[in-house]
CSV table of C-alpha atoms and ligand atoms in Angstrom, one decimal:
chain,number,residue,atom,x,y,z
A,1,MET,CA,71.6,89.1,74.7
A,2,SER,CA,70.3,90.2,71.2
A,3,ALA,CA,72.8,91.2,68.4
A,4,SER,CA,72.0,94.7,67.2
A,5,PHE,CA,74.0,95.1,64.0
A,6,ASP,CA,72.0,95.7,60.8
A,7,LEU,CA,73.2,93.8,57.8
A,8,SER,CA,71.5,96.2,55.4
A,9,ASP,CA,73.1,99.4,56.9
A,10,PRO,CA,75.6,100.8,54.4
A,11,GLY,CA,78.0,101.7,57.2
A,12,PHE,CA,78.0,98.1,58.4
A,13,VAL,CA,78.5,96.7,54.9
A,14,ALA,CA,81.4,99.2,54.3
A,15,ASP,CA,83.2,98.0,57.4
A,16,PRO,CA,81.4,95.4,59.5
A,17,TYR,CA,84.4,94.7,61.8
A,18,PRO,CA,83.9,97.3,64.6
A,19,ALA,CA,80.2,96.3,65.0
A,20,LEU,CA,81.2,92.6,65.0
A,21,ALA,CA,83.8,93.3,67.6
A,22,ALA,CA,81.3,95.2,69.8
A,23,ALA,CA,78.8,92.3,69.4
A,24,ARG,CA,81.6,89.8,70.5
A,25,ALA,CA,81.9,91.5,73.8
A,26,ASP,CA,78.2,90.5,74.4
A,27,GLY,CA,78.8,86.8,74.0
A,28,PRO,CA,79.8,84.1,71.5
A,29,VAL,CA,76.3,83.1,70.4
A,30,GLN,CA,73.4,85.7,70.2
A,31,TRP,CA,69.9,85.9,68.9
A,32,HIS,CA,69.6,88.4,66.0
A,33,ASP,CA,66.0,89.8,65.8
A,34,GLY,CA,66.3,91.2,62.3
A,35,LEU,CA,67.6,87.9,60.8
A,36,GLY,CA,65.4,85.7,63.1
A,37,LEU,CA,68.3,83.4,63.8
A,38,TRP,CA,71.3,82.9,66.2
A,39,VAL,CA,74.6,84.3,65.1
A,40,THR,CA,78.2,83.5,66.3
A,41,THR,CA,80.7,86.2,67.1
A,42,THR,CA,83.8,84.1,68.0
A,43,HIS,CA,86.1,81.7,66.2
A,44,ALA,CA,85.3,78.8,68.6
A,45,ALA,CA,81.5,79.3,68.2
A,46,ALA,CA,81.7,79.5,64.4
A,47,ASN,CA,83.9,76.4,64.3
A,48,ASP,CA,81.5,74.5,66.5
A,49,VAL,CA,78.5,75.5,64.4
A,50,LEU,CA,80.2,74.2,61.3
A,51,ARG,CA,81.2,70.9,62.9
A,52,ASN,CA,78.2,70.2,65.1
A,53,ARG,CA,76.2,67.2,63.6
A,54,GLY,CA,73.0,68.4,65.2
A,55,LEU,CA,73.2,71.5,63.0
A,56,GLY,CA,72.8,70.8,59.3
A,57,ARG,CA,72.5,72.5,55.9
A,58,ILE,CA,68.8,72.0,55.2
A,59,PHE,CA,67.5,73.3,51.9
A,60,ARG,CA,63.9,74.3,51.8
A,61,PRO,CA,62.4,73.9,48.3
A,62,ARG,CA,60.4,76.9,46.9
A,63,ALA,CA,58.6,75.3,44.0
A,64,ALA,CA,55.0,74.2,44.3
A,65,GLY,CA,55.3,71.7,41.5
A,66,GLU,CA,57.4,70.6,38.5
A,67,ASP,CA,56.1,73.5,36.3
A,68,ASP,CA,57.0,76.1,39.0
A,69,PRO,CA,59.7,78.7,37.9
A,70,TRP,CA,61.7,77.7,41.1
A,71,THR,CA,62.0,74.0,40.0
A,72,VAL,CA,65.5,74.2,38.5
A,73,PHE,CA,66.7,76.5,41.3
A,74,ASP,CA,65.4,73.9,43.8
A,75,TRP,CA,67.1,70.8,42.4
A,76,LEU,CA,70.3,72.6,41.6
A,77,HIS,CA,70.5,73.1,45.4
A,78,ALA,CA,68.8,70.0,46.7
A,79,ASP,CA,71.0,67.7,44.5
A,80,SER,CA,74.2,69.6,45.3
A,81,ILE,CA,76.9,68.5,47.7
A,82,LEU,CA,76.8,71.9,49.5
A,83,ASP,CA,73.1,71.7,50.4
A,84,SER,CA,72.9,68.1,51.4
A,85,GLU,CA,73.7,66.3,54.6
A,86,PRO,CA,74.8,62.7,55.4
A,87,PRO,CA,74.2,60.1,54.1
A,88,LYS,CA,73.6,61.9,50.8
A,89,HIS,CA,76.4,64.4,51.4
A,90,THR,CA,78.9,61.6,52.2
A,91,ARG,CA,78.0,59.8,48.9
A,92,LEU,CA,78.1,63.0,46.7
A,93,ARG,CA,81.4,64.2,48.4
A,94,ARG,CA,83.0,60.9,47.7
A,95,LEU,CA,82.1,60.9,44.1
A,96,VAL,CA,83.0,64.6,43.5
A,97,ALA,CA,86.2,64.4,45.5
A,98,GLY,CA,87.1,61.2,43.6
A,99,ALA,CA,86.9,63.1,40.3
A,100,PHE,CA,88.7,66.2,41.8
A,101,ASN,CA,91.6,64.1,43.1
A,102,LYS,CA,92.6,62.9,39.7
A,103,GLY,CA,95.3,65.5,39.6
A,104,HIS,CA,93.2,68.1,37.6
A,105,VAL,CA,94.1,71.0,39.9
A,106,GLU,CA,97.9,70.5,39.9
A,107,ARG,CA,97.8,69.8,36.2
A,108,LEU,CA,96.2,73.2,35.7
A,109,ARG,CA,99.1,75.2,37.3
A,110,PRO,CA,101.0,76.1,34.1
A,111,ARG,CA,97.7,77.1,32.5
A,112,VAL,CA,96.7,79.4,35.5
A,113,GLU,CA,100.2,81.0,35.2
A,114,GLN,CA,99.5,81.6,31.5
A,115,ILE,CA,96.0,83.0,32.0
A,116,ALA,CA,97.4,85.4,34.7
A,117,ALA,CA,100.3,86.5,32.4
A,118,GLU,CA,97.9,87.1,29.4
A,119,LEU,CA,95.5,89.2,31.6
A,120,LEU,CA,98.4,91.1,33.1
A,121,THR,CA,99.6,92.1,29.6
A,122,GLY,CA,96.1,93.6,29.1
A,123,VAL,CA,96.5,95.4,32.5
A,124,GLU,CA,99.9,96.8,31.5
A,125,GLN,CA,98.5,98.0,28.2
A,126,THR,CA,95.7,99.8,30.0
A,127,LEU,CA,98.1,101.5,32.4
A,128,ALA,CA,100.3,102.6,29.5
A,129,ASP,CA,97.3,104.0,27.6
A,130,PRO,CA,97.2,107.8,28.0
A,131,GLY,CA,93.4,107.7,28.1
A,132,SER,CA,93.4,105.6,31.3
A,133,GLY,CA,95.3,108.2,33.3
A,134,GLY,CA,97.6,105.4,34.4
A,135,ARG,CA,94.8,103.7,36.2
A,136,VAL,CA,93.3,100.2,35.9
A,137,ASP,CA,90.4,98.4,37.6
A,138,LEU,CA,91.9,95.2,38.9
A,139,ILE,CA,88.5,93.6,39.4
A,140,GLU,CA,87.3,94.0,35.9
A,141,ALA,CA,90.7,93.5,34.1
A,142,TYR,CA,92.1,90.7,36.3
A,143,ALA,CA,90.3,89.3,39.3
A,144,GLU,CA,87.0,88.6,37.6
A,145,PRO,CA,88.1,86.9,34.4
A,146,LEU,CA,90.8,84.8,35.9
A,147,PRO,CA,88.8,82.3,38.0
A,148,VAL,CA,86.1,81.9,35.4
A,149,LEU,CA,88.7,81.2,32.7
A,150,VAL,CA,90.4,78.7,35.1
A,151,ILE,CA,87.1,77.0,35.9
A,152,CYS,CA,86.3,76.8,32.2
A,153,GLU,CA,89.7,75.1,31.7
A,154,LEU,CA,89.1,72.7,34.6
A,155,LEU,CA,85.8,71.6,33.3
A,156,GLY,CA,86.7,71.8,29.6
A,157,ALA,CA,84.1,74.5,28.8
A,158,PRO,CA,85.0,76.8,25.9
A,159,ALA,CA,86.9,79.8,27.2
A,160,SER,CA,84.8,82.0,24.9
A,161,ASP,CA,81.7,81.2,27.1
A,162,TRP,CA,83.2,82.8,30.3
A,163,LYS,CA,81.0,85.9,30.3
A,164,LEU,CA,77.9,83.8,29.9
A,165,LEU,CA,79.0,81.7,32.9
A,166,ARG,CA,79.9,84.7,35.0
A,167,ASP,CA,76.5,86.4,34.4
A,168,TRP,CA,74.6,83.2,35.3
A,169,SER,CA,76.7,82.7,38.4
A,170,GLN,CA,76.3,86.3,39.5
A,171,ALA,CA,72.5,86.2,39.0
A,172,ILE,CA,72.3,83.0,41.2
A,173,VAL,CA,74.5,84.0,44.1
A,174,LYS,CA,72.5,87.3,44.6
A,175,MET,CA,69.9,84.9,46.1
A,176,TYR,CA,72.2,84.2,49.0
A,177,GLU,CA,71.9,87.8,50.3
A,178,VAL,CA,69.3,88.8,52.9
A,179,SER,CA,65.8,89.5,51.3
A,180,PRO,CA,66.4,89.3,47.5
A,181,THR,CA,64.1,91.5,45.5
A,182,GLN,CA,61.5,90.2,43.0
A,183,PRO,CA,63.6,91.1,39.9
A,184,THR,CA,66.6,89.4,41.6
A,185,GLN,CA,64.5,86.3,42.1
A,186,GLU,CA,63.3,86.2,38.5
A,187,GLU,CA,66.8,86.7,37.2
A,188,ALA,CA,68.0,83.8,39.4
A,189,GLN,CA,65.3,81.5,38.1
A,190,ARG,CA,66.1,82.3,34.5
A,191,ALA,CA,69.9,81.9,35.1
A,192,CYS,CA,69.3,78.5,36.7
A,193,ALA,CA,67.3,77.2,33.8
A,194,GLU,CA,69.8,78.4,31.2
A,195,PHE,CA,72.8,77.4,33.2
A,196,ALA,CA,71.4,73.9,33.8
A,197,ALA,CA,70.6,73.4,30.1
A,198,TYR,CA,74.1,74.5,29.1
A,199,VAL,CA,75.8,72.2,31.6
A,200,ASP,CA,73.5,69.3,30.6
A,201,GLY,CA,74.6,69.8,27.0
A,202,LEU,CA,78.2,69.9,27.9
A,203,ALA,CA,78.0,66.8,30.0
A,204,ALA,CA,76.2,64.9,27.2
A,205,GLU,CA,79.0,65.9,24.8
A,206,ARG,CA,81.7,64.7,27.3
A,207,ALA,CA,79.9,61.4,27.8
A,208,ALA,CA,80.1,60.9,24.0
A,209,HIS,CA,83.6,62.3,23.6
A,210,PRO,CA,85.6,61.9,26.9
A,211,GLY,CA,88.4,64.4,27.5
A,212,ASP,CA,91.0,64.7,30.2
A,213,ASP,CA,89.1,67.4,32.1
A,214,LEU,CA,87.2,67.3,35.5
A,215,LEU,CA,83.8,67.2,33.8
A,216,THR,CA,84.8,63.9,32.0
A,217,SER,CA,85.9,62.6,35.4
A,218,LEU,CA,82.6,63.6,37.0
A,219,VAL,CA,80.7,61.9,34.2
A,220,LEU,CA,82.7,58.7,34.4
A,221,GLU,CA,83.3,58.6,38.2
A,222,ARG,CA,82.1,55.4,39.8
A,223,ASP,CA,82.0,54.3,43.4
A,224,GLY,CA,81.2,50.6,43.3
A,225,GLY,CA,78.0,50.6,41.3
A,226,ASP,CA,77.2,54.2,42.2
A,227,ARG,CA,77.5,57.3,40.1
A,228,LEU,CA,76.1,60.9,40.0
A,229,SER,CA,72.6,61.1,38.6
A,230,ARG,CA,72.1,63.6,35.7
A,231,ARG,CA,70.7,66.2,38.1
A,232,GLU,CA,73.4,65.7,40.6
A,233,LEU,CA,76.0,66.1,37.9
A,234,VAL,CA,74.5,69.3,36.6
A,235,ALA,CA,74.1,70.6,40.2
A,236,THR,CA,77.7,69.8,41.0
A,237,VAL,CA,79.1,71.6,37.9
A,238,VAL,CA,76.9,74.7,38.5
A,239,LEU,CA,78.1,74.7,42.2
A,240,LEU,CA,81.7,74.5,41.1
A,241,LEU,CA,81.2,77.3,38.7
A,242,ASN,CA,79.5,79.5,41.3
A,243,ALA,CA,81.7,78.6,44.2
A,244,GLY,CA,84.8,78.7,42.1
A,245,HIS,CA,84.0,82.1,40.8
A,246,GLU,CA,82.5,84.6,43.3
A,247,ALA,CA,84.6,83.8,46.4
A,248,SER,CA,87.9,83.8,44.4
A,249,VAL,CA,87.2,87.2,42.8
A,250,ASN,CA,86.3,88.7,46.2
A,251,GLY,CA,89.2,86.9,48.0
A,252,PHE,CA,91.6,88.5,45.6
A,253,GLY,CA,90.0,92.0,45.6
A,254,ASN,CA,89.6,92.1,49.4
A,255,GLY,CA,93.1,90.7,50.0
A,256,VAL,CA,94.9,93.0,47.6
A,257,ALA,CA,93.1,96.0,49.0
A,258,SER,CA,94.1,95.0,52.6
A,259,LEU,CA,97.7,94.5,51.5
A,260,LEU,CA,97.9,97.8,49.6
A,261,ALA,CA,96.5,99.7,52.7
A,262,GLU,CA,99.6,98.6,54.7
A,263,PRO,CA,102.7,100.1,52.9
A,264,ASP,CA,105.2,98.5,55.3
A,265,GLU,CA,103.7,95.0,54.8
A,266,LEU,CA,103.8,95.6,51.0
A,267,THR,CA,107.5,96.4,51.2
A,268,LYS,CA,108.1,93.1,52.9
A,269,VAL,CA,106.0,91.2,50.5
A,270,LEU,CA,107.7,92.8,47.4
A,271,ALA,CA,111.1,91.7,48.9
A,272,THR,CA,110.0,88.0,49.3
A,273,LEU,CA,107.9,87.5,46.1
A,274,ASP,CA,110.2,84.7,44.9
A,275,ASP,CA,109.6,82.7,48.1
A,276,ASP,CA,106.6,80.5,47.6
A,277,THR,CA,106.2,79.8,51.3
A,278,ALA,CA,105.9,83.6,52.0
A,279,VAL,CA,103.4,84.0,49.1
A,280,ALA,CA,101.3,81.1,50.5
A,281,ALA,CA,101.3,82.8,54.0
A,282,LEU,CA,100.3,86.1,52.3
A,283,VAL,CA,97.3,84.5,50.7
A,284,GLU,CA,96.2,83.0,54.0
A,285,GLU,CA,96.3,86.5,55.6
A,286,MET,CA,94.4,87.9,52.6
A,287,LEU,CA,91.6,85.3,53.2
A,288,ARG,CA,91.6,86.0,57.0
A,289,HIS,CA,91.8,89.7,57.1
A,290,ASP,CA,88.8,90.5,54.9
A,291,SER,CA,87.2,87.2,54.2
A,292,PRO,CA,85.1,86.9,51.0
A,293,LEU,CA,82.3,84.8,52.5
A,294,HIS,CA,80.8,86.0,55.8
A,295,LEU,CA,77.7,84.0,56.7
A,296,PHE,CA,76.8,80.3,56.5
A,297,GLU,CA,73.5,79.1,58.0
A,298,ARG,CA,72.7,75.8,59.6
A,299,THR,CA,69.4,74.5,61.0
A,300,ALA,CA,69.2,72.5,64.2
A,301,THR,CA,67.8,69.0,63.7
A,302,ARG,CA,67.6,68.6,67.5
A,303,ASP,CA,68.1,70.9,70.5
A,304,VAL,CA,71.8,71.9,70.6
A,305,GLU,CA,73.7,73.5,73.5
A,306,LEU,CA,76.1,76.1,72.1
A,307,HIS,CA,78.3,78.2,74.2
A,308,GLY,CA,75.7,78.8,76.9
A,309,VAL,CA,72.6,79.0,74.7
A,310,THR,CA,70.1,76.3,73.6
A,311,VAL,CA,69.4,76.3,69.8
A,312,ARG,CA,66.0,74.6,69.6
A,313,ALA,CA,65.2,72.0,66.9
A,314,GLY,CA,64.1,73.9,63.8
A,315,GLU,CA,65.9,77.1,64.7
A,316,LYS,CA,68.7,78.5,62.5
A,317,VAL,CA,72.2,79.6,63.5
A,318,ALA,CA,74.6,81.5,61.3
A,319,ALA,CA,78.4,81.1,61.5
A,320,LEU,CA,79.9,84.5,60.9
A,321,LEU,CA,83.3,83.7,59.3
A,322,GLY,CA,84.6,87.3,59.1
A,323,ALA,CA,83.9,87.8,62.9
A,324,ALA,CA,85.6,84.5,63.6
A,325,ASN,CA,88.7,85.5,61.6
A,326,ARG,CA,89.1,88.7,63.7
A,327,ASP,CA,88.7,87.0,67.0
A,328,PRO,CA,91.4,88.4,69.4
A,329,ALA,CA,91.4,85.1,71.3
A,330,VAL,CA,92.9,83.5,68.3
A,331,PHE,CA,94.6,86.3,66.3
A,332,ASP,CA,97.1,88.8,67.8
A,333,GLU,CA,96.6,92.3,66.4
A,334,ARG,CA,93.4,91.0,64.8
A,335,ASP,CA,92.7,94.1,62.7
A,336,ARG,CA,96.2,94.4,61.3
A,337,PHE,CA,97.1,92.8,58.0
A,338,ARG,CA,100.3,90.8,58.7
A,339,ALA,CA,101.5,89.1,55.6
A,340,GLY,CA,103.6,86.5,57.4
A,341,ARG,CA,101.1,85.7,60.1
A,342,GLU,CA,101.8,82.3,61.6
A,343,PRO,CA,99.9,80.3,62.7
A,344,ASN,CA,96.8,81.5,60.8
A,345,PRO,CA,93.9,79.1,61.6
A,346,HIS,CA,91.3,81.2,59.8
A,347,LEU,CA,87.9,79.8,58.9
A,348,ALA,CA,87.6,81.4,55.4
A,349,PHE,CA,87.2,77.9,53.8
A,350,GLY,CA,84.8,76.7,56.5
A,351,ALA,CA,85.3,73.6,58.7
A,352,GLY,CA,83.8,70.2,59.2
A,353,ILE,CA,82.2,68.0,56.5
A,354,HIS,CA,81.4,70.9,54.2
A,355,PHE,CA,85.0,72.3,54.2
A,356,CYS,CA,85.7,73.9,50.9
A,357,LEU,CA,86.4,71.2,48.3
A,358,GLY,CA,88.0,73.8,46.0
A,359,ALA,CA,90.4,75.2,48.6
A,360,PRO,CA,93.5,73.7,46.9
A,361,LEU,CA,92.4,75.3,43.6
A,362,ALA,CA,91.5,78.6,45.2
A,363,ARG,CA,94.9,78.8,47.0
A,364,MET,CA,96.8,78.0,43.8
A,365,GLU,CA,94.9,80.6,41.9
A,366,LEU,CA,95.3,83.3,44.5
A,367,GLN,CA,99.0,82.5,45.0
A,368,ILE,CA,99.8,82.7,41.3
A,369,SER,CA,97.6,85.7,40.6
A,370,VAL,CA,98.9,87.9,43.5
A,371,GLN,CA,102.5,86.9,42.9
A,372,ALA,CA,102.4,87.6,39.2
A,373,LEU,CA,100.6,90.9,39.7
A,374,LEU,CA,103.2,92.2,42.1
A,375,GLN,CA,106.2,90.8,40.2
A,376,ARG,CA,105.0,92.5,37.0
A,377,LEU,CA,103.6,95.7,38.4
A,378,GLY,CA,105.6,96.3,41.6
A,379,ARG,CA,104.3,98.8,44.2
A,380,LEU,CA,100.7,99.8,43.5
A,381,GLU,CA,98.3,102.1,45.3
A,382,VAL,CA,94.5,102.2,45.4
A,383,VAL,CA,93.0,105.3,43.9
A,384,GLU,CA,89.3,104.4,44.0
A,385,ALA,CA,87.5,101.4,45.6
A,386,ARG,CA,83.8,100.7,45.4
A,387,ARG,CA,82.3,97.9,47.5
A,388,ARG,CA,79.4,95.7,46.5
A,389,PRO,CA,76.5,96.5,48.7
A,390,THR,CA,76.4,93.0,50.1
A,391,PHE,CA,77.5,91.4,53.4
A,392,VAL,CA,77.3,87.6,52.8
A,393,LEU,CA,79.5,87.8,49.7
A,394,ARG,CA,81.8,90.6,50.7
A,395,GLY,CA,83.8,92.1,47.8
A,396,TYR,CA,84.7,95.0,45.6
A,397,GLU,CA,82.8,96.0,42.5
A,398,SER,CA,85.9,97.9,41.4
A,399,LEU,CA,89.4,98.4,42.7
A,400,VAL,CA,91.2,101.0,40.7
A,401,VAL,CA,95.0,101.1,41.2
A,402,ARG,CA,98.0,102.9,39.8
A,403,ALA,CA,101.7,102.5,40.1
A,404,ALA,CA,102.7,104.0,43.5
A,405,PRO,CA,105.0,107.1,43.3
A,406,LEU,CA,108.5,106.4,44.6
A,407,ALA,CA,109.0,106.9,48.3
A,408,GLY,CA,109.6,110.6,49.0
A,409,ALA,CA,107.6,111.8,46.0
A,410,VAL,CA,104.6,114.1,46.7
A,411,GLN,CA,101.4,112.0,46.7
A,412,GLU,CA,97.9,113.1,45.6
A,413,GLY,CA,95.0,112.1,47.9
A,414,GLY,CA,93.1,109.0,46.9
A,415,GLY,CA,89.7,107.7,48.0
A,416,HIS,CA,89.7,104.3,49.7
A,417,GLU,CA,87.0,103.1,52.1
B,1,HEM,C1,88.7,82.1,47.9
B,1,HEM,C2,87.9,81.2,47.4
B,1,HEM,C3,87.0,80.3,48.2
B,1,HEM,C4,86.4,80.4,49.4
B,1,HEM,C5,86.7,81.5,50.5
B,1,HEM,C6,85.5,79.3,49.6
B,1,HEM,C7,84.8,79.1,50.8
B,1,HEM,C8,84.0,78.0,51.0
B,1,HEM,C9,83.3,77.8,52.3
B,1,HEM,C10,83.3,78.7,53.5
B,1,HEM,C11,82.6,76.6,52.1
B,1,HEM,C12,81.8,75.9,53.2
B,1,HEM,C13,80.3,76.3,53.2
B,1,HEM,C14,79.6,75.7,54.4
B,1,HEM,O1,80.2,75.2,55.3
B,1,HEM,O2,78.3,75.9,54.4
B,1,HEM,C15,82.9,76.1,50.8
B,1,HEM,C16,82.3,74.9,50.3
B,1,HEM,C17,82.6,74.5,49.0
B,1,HEM,N1,83.4,75.1,48.1
B,1,HEM,FE1,84.6,76.8,48.3
B,1,HEM,N2,85.5,78.6,48.5
B,1,HEM,C18,86.4,79.1,47.6
B,1,HEM,C19,86.7,78.6,46.3
B,1,HEM,C20,86.2,77.5,45.8
B,1,HEM,C21,86.5,77.0,44.5
B,1,HEM,C22,87.5,77.6,43.6
B,1,HEM,C23,85.8,75.8,44.3
B,1,HEM,C24,85.7,74.9,43.2
B,1,HEM,C25,86.1,75.0,42.0
B,1,HEM,C26,84.9,75.7,45.5
B,1,HEM,C27,84.1,74.6,45.7
B,1,HEM,C28,83.4,74.4,46.9
B,1,HEM,C29,82.5,73.3,47.1
B,1,HEM,C30,82.2,72.2,46.1
B,1,HEM,C31,82.0,73.4,48.4
B,1,HEM,C32,81.0,72.4,49.1
B,1,HEM,C33,81.7,71.4,49.9
B,1,HEM,C34,80.7,70.5,50.6
B,1,HEM,O3,79.6,70.9,50.8
B,1,HEM,O4,81.1,69.4,51.0
B,1,HEM,N3,85.2,76.7,46.4
B,1,HEM,N4,83.7,77.0,50.2
């Protein structure tokens, strides 16, 4: 059976879930002609793809030589933890996790709370400004700056550089969509070169003047006689900045939009905002219901039997995480947003050896940012929402909200996809 959904169809990108549900009825693993690879439609199949050791992340270099404009792009991927496989992945993950596990994430909690509070003051000022019509774009004013400011703090990069880092990161991740255009490719090459030089400079500074940040831990981390090479260090930091940014922005935007679309769930959430366990469950449902990352590819290193099909050595298979997270075999009322859903074994952070290293940070950031938003602003409603035209990284370009009228008041119509 061949999957028929079209990833570039605007209707699919706006709401891929009906087409993914229809595809699921045709089987857990299907060939997709347009993509030229296998795709999974169920939770079990996505989980198996991410865990099967015959299926690996294989990065194919683009550069023809050291002077090629793809050179930096290539080594930023080839030397990164995300694009390597054992034994290299095991070694890199040990070194990077060793640095991460030095308490940097928990230590950051008060700072994340402070960043959220400062940004929310700006959000409130915008809402109170008569020129805004009582509306504010949550992506621009809150969701986008917050994770970059947090990652700057984690790494000890100057907060004033956050827009620079955001722009580089956005230029690079556009390469992960299907068929990037020539200008997108050139932008990504330039962003890689500038980003790598920036991080190299920062790492050299930290080697000379150690601080108490993650970057210093990465520079100094040793495992026996082993340590990250210069390229591995730069590739790790660029990955942390990219991974730590895009998915968090989209996780927040998608999740808040899902929540605000369910007024009864919002009422329950507003009543339990002081309960950290309830907020933690809310964030898991935000990540499940409209996941920020939808597609992760693997390449078969040998023939692999997968839910009734044979993936031949050299063929690719994509785990579709959004489809997995709406699988009715695992999630009751799969299309409904249920803030207190329990259990919630979603795959938004992946599975297996590449399981998201930043999940504790992402969870902390999302819990603090959504709790602070609703505590300060109360009931909100979406008045305008514009999606990014991308499937792999699914998110909103803008999510304009206003204070919701009190129950019983007459409501104006608002546009929401
Ligand atoms: C809502 C936010 C996030 C989501 C949904 C997310 C999701 C994911 C997923 C699905 C993977 C696995 C990719 C694969 O199997 O091919 C992954 C890997 C990774 N993520 Fe995240 N991520 C998020 C935030 C973060 C943050 C904040 C950081 C770090 C600051 C981070 C760092 C990483 C790293 C380093 C890896 C690679 C791990 C490895 O290859 O061993 N992520 N993430």
